[in-house]
Tab-separated table of C-alpha atoms and ligand atoms in Angstrom:
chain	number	residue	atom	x	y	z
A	1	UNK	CA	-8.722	-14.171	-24.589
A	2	UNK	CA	-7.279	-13.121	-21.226
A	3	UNK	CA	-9.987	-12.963	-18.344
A	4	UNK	CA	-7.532	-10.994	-15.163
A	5	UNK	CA	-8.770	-10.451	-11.716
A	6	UNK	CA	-8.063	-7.930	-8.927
A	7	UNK	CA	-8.471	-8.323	-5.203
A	8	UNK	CA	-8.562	-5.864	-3.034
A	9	UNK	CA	-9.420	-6.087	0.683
A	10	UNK	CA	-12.180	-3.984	2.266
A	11	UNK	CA	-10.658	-1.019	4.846
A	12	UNK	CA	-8.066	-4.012	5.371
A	13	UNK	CA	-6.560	-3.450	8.889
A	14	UNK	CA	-9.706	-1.431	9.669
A	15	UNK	CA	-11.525	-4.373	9.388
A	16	UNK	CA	-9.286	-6.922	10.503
A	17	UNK	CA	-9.451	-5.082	13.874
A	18	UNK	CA	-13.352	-4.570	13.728
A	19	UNK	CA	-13.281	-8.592	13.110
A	20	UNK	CA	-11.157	-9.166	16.384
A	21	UNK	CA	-13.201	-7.430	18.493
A	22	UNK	CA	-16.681	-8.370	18.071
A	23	UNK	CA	-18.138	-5.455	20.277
A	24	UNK	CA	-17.042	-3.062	17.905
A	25	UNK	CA	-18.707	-4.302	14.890
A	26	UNK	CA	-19.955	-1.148	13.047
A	27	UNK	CA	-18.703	1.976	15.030
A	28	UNK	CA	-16.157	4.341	13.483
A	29	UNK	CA	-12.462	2.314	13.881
A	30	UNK	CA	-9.080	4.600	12.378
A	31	UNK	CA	-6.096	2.455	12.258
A	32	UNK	CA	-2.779	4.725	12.473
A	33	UNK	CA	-0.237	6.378	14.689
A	34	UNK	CA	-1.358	7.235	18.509
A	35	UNK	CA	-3.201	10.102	18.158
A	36	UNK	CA	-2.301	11.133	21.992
A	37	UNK	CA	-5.623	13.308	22.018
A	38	UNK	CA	-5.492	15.471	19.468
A	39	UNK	CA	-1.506	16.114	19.980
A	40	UNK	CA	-0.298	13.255	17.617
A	41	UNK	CA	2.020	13.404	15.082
A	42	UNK	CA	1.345	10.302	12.917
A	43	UNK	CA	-1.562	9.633	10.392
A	44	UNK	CA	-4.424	7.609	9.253
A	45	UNK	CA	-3.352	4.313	7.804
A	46	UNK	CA	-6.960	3.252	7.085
A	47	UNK	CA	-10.142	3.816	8.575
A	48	UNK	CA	-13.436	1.786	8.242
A	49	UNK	CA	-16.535	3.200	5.903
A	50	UNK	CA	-18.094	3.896	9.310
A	51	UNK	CA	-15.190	6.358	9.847
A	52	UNK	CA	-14.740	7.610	6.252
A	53	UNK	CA	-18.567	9.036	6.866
A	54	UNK	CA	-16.842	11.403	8.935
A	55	UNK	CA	-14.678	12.726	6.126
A	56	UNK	CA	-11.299	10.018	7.306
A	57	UNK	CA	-9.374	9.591	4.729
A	58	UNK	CA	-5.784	7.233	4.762
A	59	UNK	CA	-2.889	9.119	5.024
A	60	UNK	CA	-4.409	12.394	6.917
A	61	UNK	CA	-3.209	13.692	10.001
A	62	UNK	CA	-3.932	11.803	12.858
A	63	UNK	CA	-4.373	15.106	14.608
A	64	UNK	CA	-7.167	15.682	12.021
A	65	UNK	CA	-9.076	12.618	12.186
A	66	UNK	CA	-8.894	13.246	16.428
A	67	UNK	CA	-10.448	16.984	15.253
A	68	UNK	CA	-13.432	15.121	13.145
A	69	UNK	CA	-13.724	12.722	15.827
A	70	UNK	CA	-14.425	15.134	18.542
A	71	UNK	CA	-16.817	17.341	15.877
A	72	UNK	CA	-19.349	14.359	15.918
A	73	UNK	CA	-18.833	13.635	19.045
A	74	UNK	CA	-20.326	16.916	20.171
A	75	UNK	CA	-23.379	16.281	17.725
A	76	UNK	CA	-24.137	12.811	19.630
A	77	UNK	CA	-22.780	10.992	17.094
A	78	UNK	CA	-20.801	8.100	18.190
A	79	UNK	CA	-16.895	8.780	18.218
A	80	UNK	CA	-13.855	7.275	16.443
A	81	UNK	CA	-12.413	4.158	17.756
A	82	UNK	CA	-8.366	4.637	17.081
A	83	UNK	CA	-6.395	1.543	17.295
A	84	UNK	CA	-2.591	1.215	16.865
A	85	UNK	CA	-1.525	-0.070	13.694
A	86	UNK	CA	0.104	-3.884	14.130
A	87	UNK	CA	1.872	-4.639	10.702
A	88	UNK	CA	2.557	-7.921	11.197
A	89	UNK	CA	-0.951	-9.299	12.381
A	90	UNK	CA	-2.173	-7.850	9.416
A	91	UNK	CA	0.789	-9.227	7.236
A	92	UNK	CA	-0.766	-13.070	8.926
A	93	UNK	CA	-3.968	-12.488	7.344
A	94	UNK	CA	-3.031	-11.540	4.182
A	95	UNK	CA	-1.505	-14.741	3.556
A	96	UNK	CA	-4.656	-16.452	4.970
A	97	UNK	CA	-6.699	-14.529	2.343
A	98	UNK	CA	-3.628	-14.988	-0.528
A	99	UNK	CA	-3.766	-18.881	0.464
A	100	UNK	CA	-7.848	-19.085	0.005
A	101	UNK	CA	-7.436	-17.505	-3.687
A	102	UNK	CA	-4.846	-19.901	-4.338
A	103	UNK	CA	-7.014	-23.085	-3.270
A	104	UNK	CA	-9.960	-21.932	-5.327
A	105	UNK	CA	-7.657	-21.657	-8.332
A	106	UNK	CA	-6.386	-24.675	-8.152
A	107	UNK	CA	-9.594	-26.592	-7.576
A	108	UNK	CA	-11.155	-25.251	-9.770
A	109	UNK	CA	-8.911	-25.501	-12.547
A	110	UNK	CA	-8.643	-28.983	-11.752
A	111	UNK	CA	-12.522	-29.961	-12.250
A	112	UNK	CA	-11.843	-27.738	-15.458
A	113	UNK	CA	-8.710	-28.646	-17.272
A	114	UNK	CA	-6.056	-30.806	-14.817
A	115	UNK	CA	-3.373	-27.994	-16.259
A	116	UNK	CA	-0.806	-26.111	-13.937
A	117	UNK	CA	-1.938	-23.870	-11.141
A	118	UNK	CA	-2.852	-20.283	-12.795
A	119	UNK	CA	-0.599	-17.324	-12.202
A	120	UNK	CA	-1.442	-14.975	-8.856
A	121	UNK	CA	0.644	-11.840	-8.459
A	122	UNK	CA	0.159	-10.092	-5.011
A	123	UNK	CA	0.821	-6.316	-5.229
A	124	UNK	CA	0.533	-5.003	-1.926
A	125	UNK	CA	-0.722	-6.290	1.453
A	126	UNK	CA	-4.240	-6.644	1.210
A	127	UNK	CA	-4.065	-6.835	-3.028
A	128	UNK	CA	-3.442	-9.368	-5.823
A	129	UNK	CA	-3.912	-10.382	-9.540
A	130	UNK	CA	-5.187	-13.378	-10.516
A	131	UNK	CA	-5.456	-15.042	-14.294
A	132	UNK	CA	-9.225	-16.476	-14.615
A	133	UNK	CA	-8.298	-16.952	-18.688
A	134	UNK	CA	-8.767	-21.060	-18.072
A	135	UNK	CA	-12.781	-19.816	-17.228
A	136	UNK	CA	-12.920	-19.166	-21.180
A	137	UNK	CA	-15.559	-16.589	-20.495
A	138	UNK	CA	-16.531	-13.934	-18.413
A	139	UNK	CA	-19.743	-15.590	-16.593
A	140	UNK	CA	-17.375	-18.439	-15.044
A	141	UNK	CA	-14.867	-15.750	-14.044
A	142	UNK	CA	-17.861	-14.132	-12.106
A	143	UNK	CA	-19.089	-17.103	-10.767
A	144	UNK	CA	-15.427	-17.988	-9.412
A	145	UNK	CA	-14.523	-14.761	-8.343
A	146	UNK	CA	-18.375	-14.685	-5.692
A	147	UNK	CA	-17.280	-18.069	-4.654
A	148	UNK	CA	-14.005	-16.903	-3.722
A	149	UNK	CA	-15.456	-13.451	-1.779
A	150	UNK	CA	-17.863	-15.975	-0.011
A	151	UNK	CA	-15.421	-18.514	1.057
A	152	UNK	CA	-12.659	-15.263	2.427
A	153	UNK	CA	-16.191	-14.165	4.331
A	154	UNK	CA	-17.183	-17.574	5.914
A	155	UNK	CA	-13.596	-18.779	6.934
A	156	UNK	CA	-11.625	-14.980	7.540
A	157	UNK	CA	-15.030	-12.775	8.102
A	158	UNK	CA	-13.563	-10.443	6.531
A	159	UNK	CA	-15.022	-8.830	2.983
A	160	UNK	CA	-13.110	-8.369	-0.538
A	161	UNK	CA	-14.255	-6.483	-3.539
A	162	UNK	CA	-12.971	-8.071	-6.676
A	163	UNK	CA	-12.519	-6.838	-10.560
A	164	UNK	CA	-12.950	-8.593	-13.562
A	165	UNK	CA	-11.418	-7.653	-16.997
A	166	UNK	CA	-9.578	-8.283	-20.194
A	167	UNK	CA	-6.080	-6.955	-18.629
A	168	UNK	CA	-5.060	-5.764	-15.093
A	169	UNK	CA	-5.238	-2.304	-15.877
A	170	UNK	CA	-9.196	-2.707	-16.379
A	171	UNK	CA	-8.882	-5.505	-13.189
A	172	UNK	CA	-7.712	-2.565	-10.640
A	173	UNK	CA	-10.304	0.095	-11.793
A	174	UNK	CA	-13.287	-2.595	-11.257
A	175	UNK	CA	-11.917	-4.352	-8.366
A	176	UNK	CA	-12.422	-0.364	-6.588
A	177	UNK	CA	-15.621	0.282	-8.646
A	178	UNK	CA	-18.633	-0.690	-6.340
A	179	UNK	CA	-16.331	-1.324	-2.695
A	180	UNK	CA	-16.619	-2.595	-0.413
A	181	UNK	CA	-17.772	-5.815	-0.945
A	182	UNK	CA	-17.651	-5.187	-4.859
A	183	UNK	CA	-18.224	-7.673	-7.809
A	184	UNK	CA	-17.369	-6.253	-11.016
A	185	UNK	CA	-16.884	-7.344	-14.190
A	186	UNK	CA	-15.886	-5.437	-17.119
A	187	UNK	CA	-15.904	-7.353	-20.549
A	188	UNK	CA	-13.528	-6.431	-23.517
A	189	UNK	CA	-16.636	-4.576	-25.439
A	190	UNK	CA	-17.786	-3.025	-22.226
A	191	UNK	CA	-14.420	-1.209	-21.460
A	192	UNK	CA	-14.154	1.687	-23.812
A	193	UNK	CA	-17.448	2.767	-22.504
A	194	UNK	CA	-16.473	1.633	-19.128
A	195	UNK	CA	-13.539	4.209	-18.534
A	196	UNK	CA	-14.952	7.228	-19.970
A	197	UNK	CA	-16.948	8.919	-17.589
A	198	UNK	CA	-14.118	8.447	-14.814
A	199	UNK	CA	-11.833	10.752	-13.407
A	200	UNK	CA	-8.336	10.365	-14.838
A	201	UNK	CA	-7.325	10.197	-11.268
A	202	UNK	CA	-8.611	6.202	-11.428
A	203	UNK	CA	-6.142	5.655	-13.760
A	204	UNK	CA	-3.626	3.596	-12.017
A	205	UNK	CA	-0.231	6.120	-12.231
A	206	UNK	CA	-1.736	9.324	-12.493
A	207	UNK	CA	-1.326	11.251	-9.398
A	208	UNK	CA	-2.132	14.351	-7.816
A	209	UNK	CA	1.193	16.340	-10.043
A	210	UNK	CA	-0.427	14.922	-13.326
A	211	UNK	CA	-3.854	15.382	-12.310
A	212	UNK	CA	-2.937	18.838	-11.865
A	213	UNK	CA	-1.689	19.284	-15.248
A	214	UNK	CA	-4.202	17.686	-17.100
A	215	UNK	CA	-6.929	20.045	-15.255
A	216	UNK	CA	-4.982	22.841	-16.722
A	217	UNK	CA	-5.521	21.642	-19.990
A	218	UNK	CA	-9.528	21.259	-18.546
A	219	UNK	CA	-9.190	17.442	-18.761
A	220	UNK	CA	-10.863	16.146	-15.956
A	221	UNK	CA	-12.404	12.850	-17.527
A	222	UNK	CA	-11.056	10.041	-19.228
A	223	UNK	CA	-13.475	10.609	-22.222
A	224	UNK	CA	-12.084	14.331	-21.895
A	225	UNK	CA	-8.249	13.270	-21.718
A	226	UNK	CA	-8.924	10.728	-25.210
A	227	UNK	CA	-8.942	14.248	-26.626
A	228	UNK	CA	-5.237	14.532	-26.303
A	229	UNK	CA	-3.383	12.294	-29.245
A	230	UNK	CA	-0.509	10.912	-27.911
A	231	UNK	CA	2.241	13.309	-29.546
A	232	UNK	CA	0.299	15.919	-26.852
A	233	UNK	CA	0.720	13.329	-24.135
A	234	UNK	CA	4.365	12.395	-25.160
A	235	UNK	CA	4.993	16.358	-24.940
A	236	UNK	CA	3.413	16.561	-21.804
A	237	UNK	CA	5.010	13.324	-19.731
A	238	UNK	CA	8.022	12.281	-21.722
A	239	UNK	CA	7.981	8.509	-22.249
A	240	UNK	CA	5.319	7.827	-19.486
A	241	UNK	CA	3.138	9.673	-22.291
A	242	UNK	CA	2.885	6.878	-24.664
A	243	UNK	CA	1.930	4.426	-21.572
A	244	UNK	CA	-0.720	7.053	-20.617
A	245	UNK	CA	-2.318	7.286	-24.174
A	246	UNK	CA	-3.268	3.569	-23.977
A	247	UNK	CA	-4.324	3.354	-20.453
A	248	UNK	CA	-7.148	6.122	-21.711
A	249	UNK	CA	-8.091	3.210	-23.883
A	250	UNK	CA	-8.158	0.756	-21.484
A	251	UNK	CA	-5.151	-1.192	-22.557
A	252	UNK	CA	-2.756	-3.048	-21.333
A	253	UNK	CA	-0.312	-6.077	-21.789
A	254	UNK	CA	1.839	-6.587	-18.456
A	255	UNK	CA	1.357	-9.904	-17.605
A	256	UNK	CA	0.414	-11.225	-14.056
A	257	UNK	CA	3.771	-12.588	-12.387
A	258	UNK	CA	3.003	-15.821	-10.686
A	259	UNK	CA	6.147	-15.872	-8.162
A	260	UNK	CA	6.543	-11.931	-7.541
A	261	UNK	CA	10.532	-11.275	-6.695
A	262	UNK	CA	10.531	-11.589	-2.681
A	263	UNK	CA	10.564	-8.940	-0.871
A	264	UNK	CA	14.221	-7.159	-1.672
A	265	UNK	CA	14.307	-4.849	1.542
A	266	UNK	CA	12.787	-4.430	4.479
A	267	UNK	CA	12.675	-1.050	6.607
A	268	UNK	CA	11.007	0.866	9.835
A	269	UNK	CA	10.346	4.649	10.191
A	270	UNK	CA	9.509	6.541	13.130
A	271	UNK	CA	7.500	9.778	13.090
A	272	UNK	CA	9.549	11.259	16.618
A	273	UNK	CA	6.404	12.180	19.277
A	274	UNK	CA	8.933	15.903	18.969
A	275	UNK	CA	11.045	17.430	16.150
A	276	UNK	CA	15.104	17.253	18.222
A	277	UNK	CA	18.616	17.464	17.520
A	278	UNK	CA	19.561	15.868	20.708
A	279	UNK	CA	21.392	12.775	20.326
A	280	UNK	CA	20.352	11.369	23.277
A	281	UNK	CA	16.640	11.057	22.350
A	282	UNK	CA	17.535	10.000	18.698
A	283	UNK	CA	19.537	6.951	18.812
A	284	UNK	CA	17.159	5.274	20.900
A	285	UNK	CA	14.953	5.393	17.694
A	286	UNK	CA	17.427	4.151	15.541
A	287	UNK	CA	18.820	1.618	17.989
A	288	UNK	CA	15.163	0.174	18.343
A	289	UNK	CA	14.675	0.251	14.536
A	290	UNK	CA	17.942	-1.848	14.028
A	291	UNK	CA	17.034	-4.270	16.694
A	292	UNK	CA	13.448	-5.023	15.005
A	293	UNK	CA	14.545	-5.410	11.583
A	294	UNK	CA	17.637	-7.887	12.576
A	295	UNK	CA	14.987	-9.784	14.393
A	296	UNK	CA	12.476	-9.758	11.489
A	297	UNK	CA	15.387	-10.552	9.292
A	298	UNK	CA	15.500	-13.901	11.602
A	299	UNK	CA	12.369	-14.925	10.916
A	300	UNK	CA	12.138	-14.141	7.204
A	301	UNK	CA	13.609	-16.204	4.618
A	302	UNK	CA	16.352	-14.285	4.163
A	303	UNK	CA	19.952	-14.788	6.036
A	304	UNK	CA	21.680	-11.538	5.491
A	305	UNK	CA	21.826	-7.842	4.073
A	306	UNK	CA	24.790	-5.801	2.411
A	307	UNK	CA	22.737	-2.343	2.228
A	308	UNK	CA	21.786	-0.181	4.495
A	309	UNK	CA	19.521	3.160	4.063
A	310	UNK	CA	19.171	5.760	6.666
A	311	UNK	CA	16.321	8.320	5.552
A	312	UNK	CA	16.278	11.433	7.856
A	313	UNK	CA	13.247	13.779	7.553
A	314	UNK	CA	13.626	17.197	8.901
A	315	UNK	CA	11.703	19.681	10.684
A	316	UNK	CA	10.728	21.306	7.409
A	317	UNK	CA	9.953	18.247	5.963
A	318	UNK	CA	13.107	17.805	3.635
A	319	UNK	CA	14.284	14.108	3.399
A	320	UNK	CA	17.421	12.794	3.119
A	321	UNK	CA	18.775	9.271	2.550
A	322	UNK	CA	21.843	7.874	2.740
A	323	UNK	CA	22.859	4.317	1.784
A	324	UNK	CA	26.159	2.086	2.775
A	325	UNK	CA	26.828	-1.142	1.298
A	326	UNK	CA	29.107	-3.323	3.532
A	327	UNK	CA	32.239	-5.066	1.999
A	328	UNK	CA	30.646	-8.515	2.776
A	329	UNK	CA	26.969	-9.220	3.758
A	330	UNK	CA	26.028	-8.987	7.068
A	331	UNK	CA	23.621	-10.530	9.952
A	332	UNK	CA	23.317	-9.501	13.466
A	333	UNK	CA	21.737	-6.293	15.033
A	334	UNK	CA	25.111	-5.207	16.561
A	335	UNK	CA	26.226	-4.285	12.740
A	336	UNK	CA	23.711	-2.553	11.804
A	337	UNK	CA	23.180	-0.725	14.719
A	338	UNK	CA	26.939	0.416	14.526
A	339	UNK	CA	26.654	1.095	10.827
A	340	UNK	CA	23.088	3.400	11.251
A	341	UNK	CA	25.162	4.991	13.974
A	342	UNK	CA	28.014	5.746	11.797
A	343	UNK	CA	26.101	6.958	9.004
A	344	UNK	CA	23.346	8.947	11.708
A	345	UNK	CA	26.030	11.009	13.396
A	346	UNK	CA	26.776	13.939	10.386
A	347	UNK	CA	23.466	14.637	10.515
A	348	UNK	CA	23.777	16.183	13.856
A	349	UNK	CA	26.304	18.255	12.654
A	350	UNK	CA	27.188	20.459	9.693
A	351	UNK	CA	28.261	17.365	7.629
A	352	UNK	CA	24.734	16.690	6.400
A	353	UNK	CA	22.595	19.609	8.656
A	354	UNK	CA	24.259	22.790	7.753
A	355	UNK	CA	21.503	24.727	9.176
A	356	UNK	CA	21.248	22.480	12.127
A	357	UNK	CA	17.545	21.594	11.534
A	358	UNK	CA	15.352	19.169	13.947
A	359	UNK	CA	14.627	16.121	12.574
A	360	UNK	CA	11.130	14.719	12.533
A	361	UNK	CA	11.190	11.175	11.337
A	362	UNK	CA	13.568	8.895	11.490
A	363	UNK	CA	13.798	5.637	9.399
A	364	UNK	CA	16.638	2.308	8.550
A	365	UNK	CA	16.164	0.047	5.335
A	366	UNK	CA	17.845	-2.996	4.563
A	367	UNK	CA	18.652	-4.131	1.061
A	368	UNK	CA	20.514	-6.624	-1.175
A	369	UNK	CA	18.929	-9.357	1.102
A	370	UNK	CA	20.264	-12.670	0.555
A	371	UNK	CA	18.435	-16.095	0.693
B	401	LIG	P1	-5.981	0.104	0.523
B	401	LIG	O1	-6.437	-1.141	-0.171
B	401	LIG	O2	-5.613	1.279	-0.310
B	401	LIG	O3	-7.114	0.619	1.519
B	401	LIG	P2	-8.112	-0.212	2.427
B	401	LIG	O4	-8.002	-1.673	2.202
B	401	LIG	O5	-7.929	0.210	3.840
B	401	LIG	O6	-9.533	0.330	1.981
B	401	LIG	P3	-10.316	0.034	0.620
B	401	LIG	O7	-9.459	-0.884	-0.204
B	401	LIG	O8	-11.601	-0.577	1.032
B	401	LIG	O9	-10.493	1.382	-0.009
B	401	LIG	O10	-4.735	-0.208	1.439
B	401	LIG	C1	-4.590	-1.433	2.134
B	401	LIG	C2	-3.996	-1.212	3.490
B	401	LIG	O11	-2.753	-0.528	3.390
B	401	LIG	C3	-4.861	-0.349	4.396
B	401	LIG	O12	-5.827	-1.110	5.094
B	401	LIG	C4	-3.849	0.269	5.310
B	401	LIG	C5	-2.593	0.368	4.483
B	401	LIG	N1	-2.429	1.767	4.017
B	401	LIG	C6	-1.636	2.629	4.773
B	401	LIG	O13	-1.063	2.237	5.789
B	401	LIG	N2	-1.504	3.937	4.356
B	401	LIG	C7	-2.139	4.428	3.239
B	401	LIG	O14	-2.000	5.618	2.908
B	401	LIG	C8	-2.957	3.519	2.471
B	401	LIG	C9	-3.677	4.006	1.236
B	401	LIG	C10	-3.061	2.209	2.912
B	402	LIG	MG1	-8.007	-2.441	0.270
C-alpha cells in the first residue's frame, strides 16, 4: 500500500514576511510588484488570509489589490501592507522547511525499519511530496505528518498544511483541503467519496480553458464529470482525456522522484513601469537581467549555459520568444549580455515588430545548464 504526502506552505512569502516583522503579525500583507499607488503595473504574487478577506487573490493586478486596499480603507478597516517580492529570501527558507521534512523522515524511519531514506520530490517553492508508505498505515502517516507541521512551526514559525493519501494526485487535493494550517488525510476507501462533491477545477491539470468546456457540457462537479465515459473525454481532450478519466476516480500511479532533475534554466522578467520602443530605456532592462542571472549562475551549482531565451511581451499582450544556442557553452555576463543584445535588436524594428508595437515586459532565460 502506498501512503503519499503533500506539503504545501501557508500564503508562503506572505507569511515569511509577516514572520520577519513581528509588528505586522495579522494585518493584511500582499507580496508582488510595487504597486506605486494605485499606478503599478505588476501583480499579486501572494497575499496573506488577512488580505484574501479583502477579495486578493495571486496573480491579480497590483493596481487592483491597491483599488481593494483603499475601499476598506475608507470603511476603517485596516489597509494592505504591500511588500516587494524577494525571491531568493524566500528560496532560503524553503530549503530550511525541505531540510526539516527530510530529518523527520529519516528519523523516523530509522526507529521504524533502519532502511534507506524515503523518497521527497519538491514541486515548486513552497511544495513537496513525500512517501509515508514505511508508516504501513494511515494513523502513523498522520501522526508523522502533525509532528512535522509542529516542528516547521516551533523552529521556522511559519505554518504548513499537509495531505495524506493513497497517490499524489489525492496528496495535492488534501494537502489544499482545510488550509492553512491543514491536516488531511484521505484513505484509499475514503477517496471515491472524497472527490465527488468538488469542483473539477481541484483537479490538478484542469484549468480555466477545460473548465470552460466541461461547464458547457453542465459538468461542474467531479461526481457530475464521472458522467462522461472516457471515449467522451478522449473526444473532448485528445490523449490528456484518458489521464482525465482516472483523475475523476482518484487515481494515479506517478511515482514521487526522490532527486528531482536540478533546476535546467534559470530566467528574470521585467514588467517595464511604461509600454516603449525606445532603445535607450530597454536595454537597461535586459542588461540588468543578464548581469543577475550570470551572477546567480555563480553561485548555483552550475558552471555554464549554451541557451539563451529572450521572451518579448508587447503592448497588446502578444509574446514572443526567441532562443540561441551558442556553438560552445558559455559563462560570463559580457556573453550573454552581447547575445540578448543581438537577438533584442529586430524587435525594434520590422524584423520581429512589423507594426512597431511597445513592448511591455521584457524577460532572458538560460538553458542547457551544465554542472
Ligand atoms: P501557492 O502555494 O500557490 O500559494 P501560497 O503559498 O501563497 O498560499 P496557499 O498555499 O496558502 O494557498 O504558491 C506558493 C508561492 O508561490 C506564493 O507564496 C507566491 C508564489 N506565487 C506567485 O508568485 N504567483 C502566483 O500566481 C502563485 C499562485 C504563487
Ligand atoms: Mg502554498
Amino acid at each position: 500500500m502506498r501512503i503519499i504526502a503533500h506539503l504545501d506552505m501557508d500564503a508562503f512569502f506572505a507569511a515569511v514576511e509577516e514572520r520577519n516583522r513581528p509588528y505586522l503579525q495579522g494585518t493584511p500583507i500582499v507580496v508582488g510588484s510595487d504597486p506605486q499607488g494605485g499606478k503599478g503595473r505588476g501583480v499579486v504574487s501572494t497575499a496573506t488570509y488577512a488580505a484574501r478577506g479583502y477579495g486578493i487573490r495571486s496573480a491579480m493586478p497590483i493596481r487592483k489589490a491597491w483599488e481593494l486596499s483603499e475601499e476598506v480603507r475608507k470603511k476603517g478597516l485596516p489597509p494592505v501592507v504591500f511588500i516587494s517580492s524577494e525571491f531568493r529570501k524566500y528560496s532560503e527558507v524553503s530549503k530550511k522547511i525541505v531540510h526539516i521534512v527530510h530529518e523527520h523522515l529519516r528519523e523516523t524511519q530509522k526507529n521504524l525499519f533502519e532502511m534507506e531514506p524515503p523518497a521527497l520530490e519538491r514541486a515548486s517553492v513552497d511544495e513537496c511530496f513525500f512517501d509515508l508508505s514505511f508508516a504501513s498505515s494511515f494513523k502513523k502517516a498522520r501522526r508523522i505528518a502533525a509532528v512535522i507541521k509542529k516542528d516547521i512551526l516551533e523552529r521556522e514559525q511559519l505554518t504548513a498544511s499537509i495531505g495524506i493519501g493513497p497517490n499524489k494526485l489525492i496528496a495535492k487535493i488534501a494537502s489544499d483541503f482545510q488550509k492553512p494550517n491543514g491536516l488531511t488525510v484521505v484513505t484509499p476507501d475514503a477517496v471515491f467519496d472524497f472527490l465527488a462533491p468538488l469542483d473539477v477545477r481541484k483537479i490538478p491539470g484542469v484549468g480555466p480553458k477545460a473548465e470552460e468546456r466541461l461547464r458547457h457540457l453542465g459538468v461542474r462537479t467531479v461526481a457530475h464529470a464521472r458522467k462522461l465515459d472516457e471515449e467522451r473525454l478522449r473526444g473532448m481532450f485528445g490523449k490528456w482525456g484518458k489521464e482525465l478519466y482516472l483523475k475523476f476516480r482518484g487515481e494515479d500511479d506517478s511515482p514521487v522522484i526522490a532527486h528531482a532533475p536540478p533546476a535546467k534554466s534559470i530566467g528574470e522578467q521585467e514588467t517595464l513601469p511604461e509600454d516603449s520602443l525606445e532603445m535607450k530605456i530597454l536595454l537597461p532592462y535586459l542588461e540588468r537581467q543578464a548581469r543577475n542571472l550570470a551572477r546567480y549562475l555563480a553561485r548555483s551549482g552550475f558552471k555554464s549555459f549554451r541557451t539563451i531565451v529572450l521572451t518579448v511581451r508587447f503592448a497588446d499582450f502578444e509574446t514572443v520568444s526567441r532562443s540561441r544556442t551558442l556553438p560552445e557553452p558559455a559563462v560570463d555576463a559580457e556573453t550573454l549580455r552581447r547575445n540578448v543584445t543581438q537577438m533584442f535588436f529586430p524587435f525594434l524594428d520590422r524584423r520581429e515588430n512589423p507594426k512597431r508595437k511597445k513592448i511591455r515586459l521584457l524577460g532572458v532565460r538560460i538553458e542547457k545548464l551544465l554542472p
